[in-house]
XYZ file of C-alpha atoms in Angstrom:
364
model
C -0.098 -0.031 0.115
C 1.396 3.354 -1.174
C 1.638 6.041 1.536
C -0.090 9.571 0.715
C 2.560 12.428 0.217
C 1.855 15.047 3.103
C -0.046 18.181 1.561
C 1.263 21.711 1.845
C -1.408 22.698 4.377
C -0.297 19.781 6.739
C 3.269 20.885 6.394
C 2.445 24.460 7.194
C 0.557 23.115 10.278
C 3.345 21.082 11.545
C 5.814 23.900 10.885
C 3.504 26.473 12.836
C 3.174 23.956 15.722
C 7.050 23.621 16.092
C 7.359 27.362 16.107
C 4.842 27.735 18.919
C 6.756 25.118 20.778
C 9.877 27.043 20.353
C 8.008 30.364 21.111
C 6.682 28.790 24.407
C 10.159 27.613 25.470
C 11.563 30.984 24.962
C 8.612 32.777 26.744
C 9.159 30.313 29.828
C 12.947 30.877 29.712
C 12.422 34.720 29.721
C 9.689 34.533 32.540
C 12.101 32.273 34.573
C 14.935 34.687 34.177
C 13.048 38.097 34.612
C 9.837 37.169 36.197
C 6.134 36.654 35.432
C 4.787 39.506 33.062
C 8.278 40.212 31.679
C 6.931 39.078 28.180
C 3.353 38.353 27.213
C 0.874 37.885 24.246
C -1.064 41.094 23.557
C -4.472 39.375 23.785
C -7.302 39.220 26.339
C -5.001 37.889 29.060
C -2.588 40.754 28.823
C -1.898 42.527 32.092
C -1.342 45.763 30.126
C -3.996 48.217 31.494
C -6.712 49.636 29.117
C -6.630 53.402 28.410
C -8.245 55.438 31.035
C -8.306 59.379 31.234
C -8.686 62.128 33.554
C -10.581 65.265 32.042
C -8.753 68.295 31.305
C -11.563 70.462 32.664
C -12.303 72.027 29.426
C -14.804 70.329 27.011
C -13.234 71.481 23.977
C -9.731 70.398 25.053
C -11.237 67.033 25.919
C -12.412 66.638 22.467
C -9.272 67.827 20.766
C -7.316 65.331 22.844
C -9.485 62.517 21.118
C -10.088 60.359 24.212
C -11.837 62.606 26.601
C -9.095 63.707 28.538
C -5.312 63.093 29.513
C -4.326 59.445 29.465
C -3.410 57.839 32.739
C 0.181 56.310 32.926
C 1.731 58.700 30.552
C 3.914 61.918 30.597
C 1.987 65.032 29.415
C 3.929 68.445 28.505
C 2.003 71.833 28.844
C 3.887 74.724 27.530
C 3.592 78.348 26.202
C 4.563 81.767 26.831
C 4.125 83.544 30.236
C 0.582 84.240 31.819
C -0.934 81.984 29.081
C -2.683 79.637 31.506
C -0.353 76.726 31.777
C -0.456 76.363 35.647
C -4.380 76.971 35.504
C -4.659 74.086 33.063
C -2.630 71.719 35.363
C -4.794 72.876 38.484
C -7.906 71.990 36.603
C -6.440 68.370 36.160
C -5.911 68.067 39.757
C -9.423 69.074 40.413
C -10.853 66.653 38.017
C -8.869 63.860 39.670
C -10.154 65.154 43.052
C -13.715 64.828 42.006
C -13.136 61.084 41.031
C -11.554 60.680 44.586
C -7.980 60.625 43.362
C -4.834 61.723 44.999
C -2.702 64.591 43.546
C 0.585 66.016 44.129
C 2.131 69.491 43.098
C 5.767 69.968 42.819
C 6.084 73.576 42.909
C 9.605 74.400 41.685
C 8.733 78.018 40.855
C 7.579 78.440 44.480
C 4.781 80.573 43.351
C 1.452 78.212 43.948
C -1.383 80.310 45.123
C -3.396 77.843 47.416
C -6.641 80.258 47.431
C -6.739 80.151 43.683
C -6.296 76.466 43.396
C -9.254 76.134 45.908
C -11.327 78.264 43.659
C -10.544 75.990 40.734
C -11.853 72.960 42.719
C -8.690 71.585 43.999
C -8.953 69.886 47.499
C -6.152 71.848 48.848
C -6.048 70.234 52.260
C -5.649 66.791 50.593
C -3.024 68.153 48.042
C 0.531 66.961 48.546
C 2.734 69.802 47.816
C 6.511 70.001 47.762
C 8.741 73.103 47.014
C 12.139 71.590 46.365
C 15.618 73.356 46.885
C 17.075 72.009 43.568
C 16.173 70.026 40.441
C 17.584 66.545 41.472
C 15.487 66.753 44.796
C 12.188 67.657 42.600
C 12.658 64.789 40.213
C 13.606 62.270 43.011
C 10.190 63.374 44.739
C 8.446 62.825 41.476
C 10.049 59.295 41.192
C 9.370 58.272 44.719
C 5.609 59.339 44.307
C 5.235 57.413 40.935
C 6.798 54.275 42.304
C 4.415 54.486 45.277
C 1.659 53.872 42.938
C -0.969 55.609 45.134
C -0.917 59.012 43.508
C -3.194 59.635 40.399
C -1.901 62.963 39.064
C 1.652 64.635 39.623
C 2.206 68.222 38.412
C 5.824 69.658 38.167
C 5.622 73.552 37.491
C 7.991 74.201 35.875
C 10.818 72.372 34.117
C 12.466 75.753 33.611
C 12.648 76.367 37.319
C 14.746 73.028 37.906
C 18.076 74.114 38.959
C 20.761 71.572 39.065
C 22.529 71.239 42.443
C 26.037 72.189 40.921
C 24.649 75.470 39.608
C 23.073 76.393 43.208
C 26.256 75.544 44.936
C 28.386 77.297 42.194
C 29.205 81.003 41.778
C 27.089 83.522 39.921
C 28.135 83.709 36.354
C 29.661 80.177 36.267
C 28.716 78.261 32.993
C 27.127 74.964 33.394
C 26.592 73.708 29.808
C 23.635 70.979 29.481
C 23.325 70.401 33.092
C 19.543 70.755 33.073
C 19.028 68.858 29.777
C 21.188 65.847 31.124
C 19.097 65.938 34.468
C 15.703 65.761 32.542
C 17.010 62.921 30.154
C 18.135 60.774 33.127
C 15.014 61.578 35.219
C 12.688 60.545 32.195
C 14.593 57.386 31.320
C 13.832 56.327 34.903
C 10.473 57.429 35.309
C 8.903 56.224 31.984
C 8.436 52.612 32.876
C 7.144 53.188 36.284
C 4.600 55.887 35.213
C 3.079 53.269 32.803
C 2.900 50.565 35.540
C 1.394 52.865 38.094
C -1.038 54.530 35.825
C 0.011 57.876 37.224
C -0.529 60.943 35.114
C 2.493 63.091 35.198
C 2.364 66.558 33.832
C 5.423 69.010 33.278
C 4.678 72.559 32.755
C 7.321 74.118 30.482
C 8.465 77.504 29.619
C 9.282 79.056 26.033
C 12.774 80.184 25.432
C 14.332 81.732 22.028
C 17.166 80.306 20.113
C 19.852 82.374 19.179
C 21.000 82.726 15.540
C 18.240 81.185 13.820
C 17.253 81.743 10.143
C 14.297 84.185 9.334
C 12.192 81.392 8.156
C 12.844 78.963 11.176
C 10.745 79.094 14.398
C 13.002 80.678 17.124
C 11.062 79.175 19.902
C 12.298 76.186 21.909
C 11.258 74.663 25.402
C 13.644 74.411 28.482
C 15.327 71.310 29.582
C 16.472 69.968 26.210
C 14.723 67.756 23.861
C 14.236 64.484 26.163
C 10.847 65.603 27.466
C 9.326 66.121 24.032
C 10.190 62.579 23.070
C 9.040 60.993 26.265
C 5.741 62.915 26.441
C 2.863 61.133 24.945
C 0.707 64.547 24.621
C 2.360 67.918 24.220
C 0.075 70.929 24.325
C 0.936 74.354 23.104
C -1.001 77.151 25.124
C -1.265 80.695 23.912
C -3.246 83.805 24.835
C -5.174 85.044 21.733
C -7.052 87.808 23.412
C -8.471 89.622 26.383
C -12.076 89.315 27.801
C -13.406 92.654 29.025
C -16.318 93.768 31.051
C -16.391 97.507 30.004
C -12.874 98.773 30.127
C -12.111 96.114 32.899
C -10.089 92.998 31.494
C -11.584 90.110 33.487
C -9.924 87.167 31.647
C -8.096 85.797 28.545
C -9.233 83.835 25.492
C -6.890 81.081 25.149
C -5.998 78.569 22.195
C -4.605 75.243 23.284
C -3.280 73.300 20.436
C -2.344 69.549 20.768
C 0.954 69.391 18.967
C 1.805 65.767 19.853
C -0.650 62.878 20.487
C 0.230 59.342 21.053
C -3.279 58.198 21.772
C -5.406 60.041 18.993
C -4.702 62.216 16.124
C -2.729 65.309 16.928
C -2.816 68.940 15.570
C -6.413 69.727 16.947
C -7.155 73.065 18.542
C -9.431 74.142 21.356
C -10.340 77.593 22.251
C -11.772 78.722 25.664
C -11.961 81.490 28.218
C -9.984 81.594 31.350
C -11.725 83.884 33.742
C -9.287 85.522 36.499
C -10.239 84.145 39.811
C -12.375 81.365 38.349
C -10.279 79.368 35.728
C -11.627 77.845 32.745
C -15.128 79.052 31.811
C -17.235 75.745 31.070
C -20.346 77.825 30.543
C -18.772 79.902 27.832
C -17.377 76.618 26.110
C -20.892 74.943 26.120
C -22.459 78.030 24.304
C -19.566 77.983 21.691
C -19.611 74.391 21.202
C -23.284 74.069 21.316
C -23.824 76.709 18.794
C -21.409 75.251 16.350
C -23.092 71.773 16.822
C -26.782 73.334 16.556
C -27.346 72.091 19.870
C -27.722 75.664 21.142
C -29.979 77.824 18.631
C -28.746 81.243 17.766
C -31.150 83.590 16.409
C -29.647 87.199 16.098
C -28.106 87.932 19.380
C -30.217 85.608 21.389
C -29.350 82.045 22.273
C -31.842 79.304 23.132
C -31.705 75.710 24.273
C -34.630 73.266 23.524
C -37.076 76.083 23.084
C -35.886 78.056 26.217
C -34.139 81.324 25.930
C -30.667 81.502 27.689
C -30.048 85.234 27.053
C -29.231 87.952 24.829
C -25.479 87.825 23.861
C -22.824 85.305 24.910
C -22.250 86.883 28.520
C -25.951 87.016 29.584
C -26.270 83.305 28.249
C -23.310 82.277 30.327
C -24.706 83.864 33.351
C -28.145 82.149 32.685
C -26.271 78.649 32.573
C -24.363 79.398 35.775
C -27.385 80.052 37.648
C -29.343 77.073 36.271
C -27.027 74.184 36.998
C -29.489 71.559 35.705
C -29.929 73.018 32.224
C -26.219 73.326 32.165
C -25.879 69.664 33.057
C -28.400 68.574 30.264
C -26.446 70.692 27.683
C -23.225 69.297 28.822
C -24.437 65.805 28.661
C -25.961 66.345 25.054
C -22.540 68.100 23.785
C -20.356 65.025 25.055
C -22.887 62.531 23.382
C -22.574 64.588 20.130
C -18.704 64.813 20.185
C -18.690 60.914 20.827
C -16.969 61.238 24.204
C -19.816 59.235 25.837
C -22.365 56.911 24.538
C -25.858 58.088 23.283
C -28.612 57.790 25.878
C -31.371 58.654 23.624
C -32.777 56.458 20.680
C -31.673 58.753 17.849
C -28.148 58.376 16.814
C -25.876 61.108 15.839
C -22.586 61.079 14.085
C -19.669 62.478 16.387
C -18.473 65.919 15.064
C -15.183 67.409 15.156
C -15.716 70.300 17.768
C -12.154 70.653 18.969
C -11.814 74.162 17.436
C -14.630 76.344 18.703
C -14.505 80.088 18.081
C -16.098 82.798 20.206
C -18.845 85.152 18.542
């Protein structure tokens, strides 16, 4: 009796089976050497956590970020010129984490945190961990220890530019310390990255802008402090700019701000969000709701009048903003509808709408 020759498919199955055995042996060898979880299949049994977020405190910025907020377990950089709202954005994240029952830490390298302002933004100041380090190495060591503890949800370091290396503090005024800060940041981020991911801690670095010397006219002379390591290790980078003033008569009561997501590893980048930062109050969510709602046709605009579901909000943007502030129930309904429309939360109503790109919302 003649034996049948093996088919191509059976040979392929045999080869595949042999490969699987070799891979299993390699995995068991790696786990024996480095411990359980050092290598895994990226399937349903994977211990790698799913992406969870903390809201930025701005609806428009949550939409621009693409996932509804800042991703946990990642490094974030918020940078921009002076008085553009960088620290305000960072404090809003802490306030949102506090709302979820999270613990936050603020490493105040600038020694300029105003606890009263933080409280007005919704930060639970009594529970906030605060450190005012003497030098850069101390600040980054504190951040590393807090991250490794795994018990802190948000850590804000304000700012990278204020991290002075110990050698510079102990040296004389006028001494040249070439690249010390950049080397310090590079070393710290190499150590931090893995533990940040494992602990699911959101680490926010606030940074300042500096000007390069000798750039050509067509080149952007702006750069950020602390070298280039932070821009590589950051999952999200946000450029914050003041684009106008908000006035009541002749009195300036706030700034109109544009936040541009210049880098995003969890969603498409280069989306913008515009919002108001009112002095003493922070981000104006009511103003955002009117702007985004009007753009999405959720809020109806007829002339100078704004209305929502047949109810008049007010004449003009400021009056409508005040109405929403005085009527939190209507404000909550409007916020829910905007979040559903933008695709950040699931539809609760029967009719379905396509998510819209509302990440760049202009004022009237």
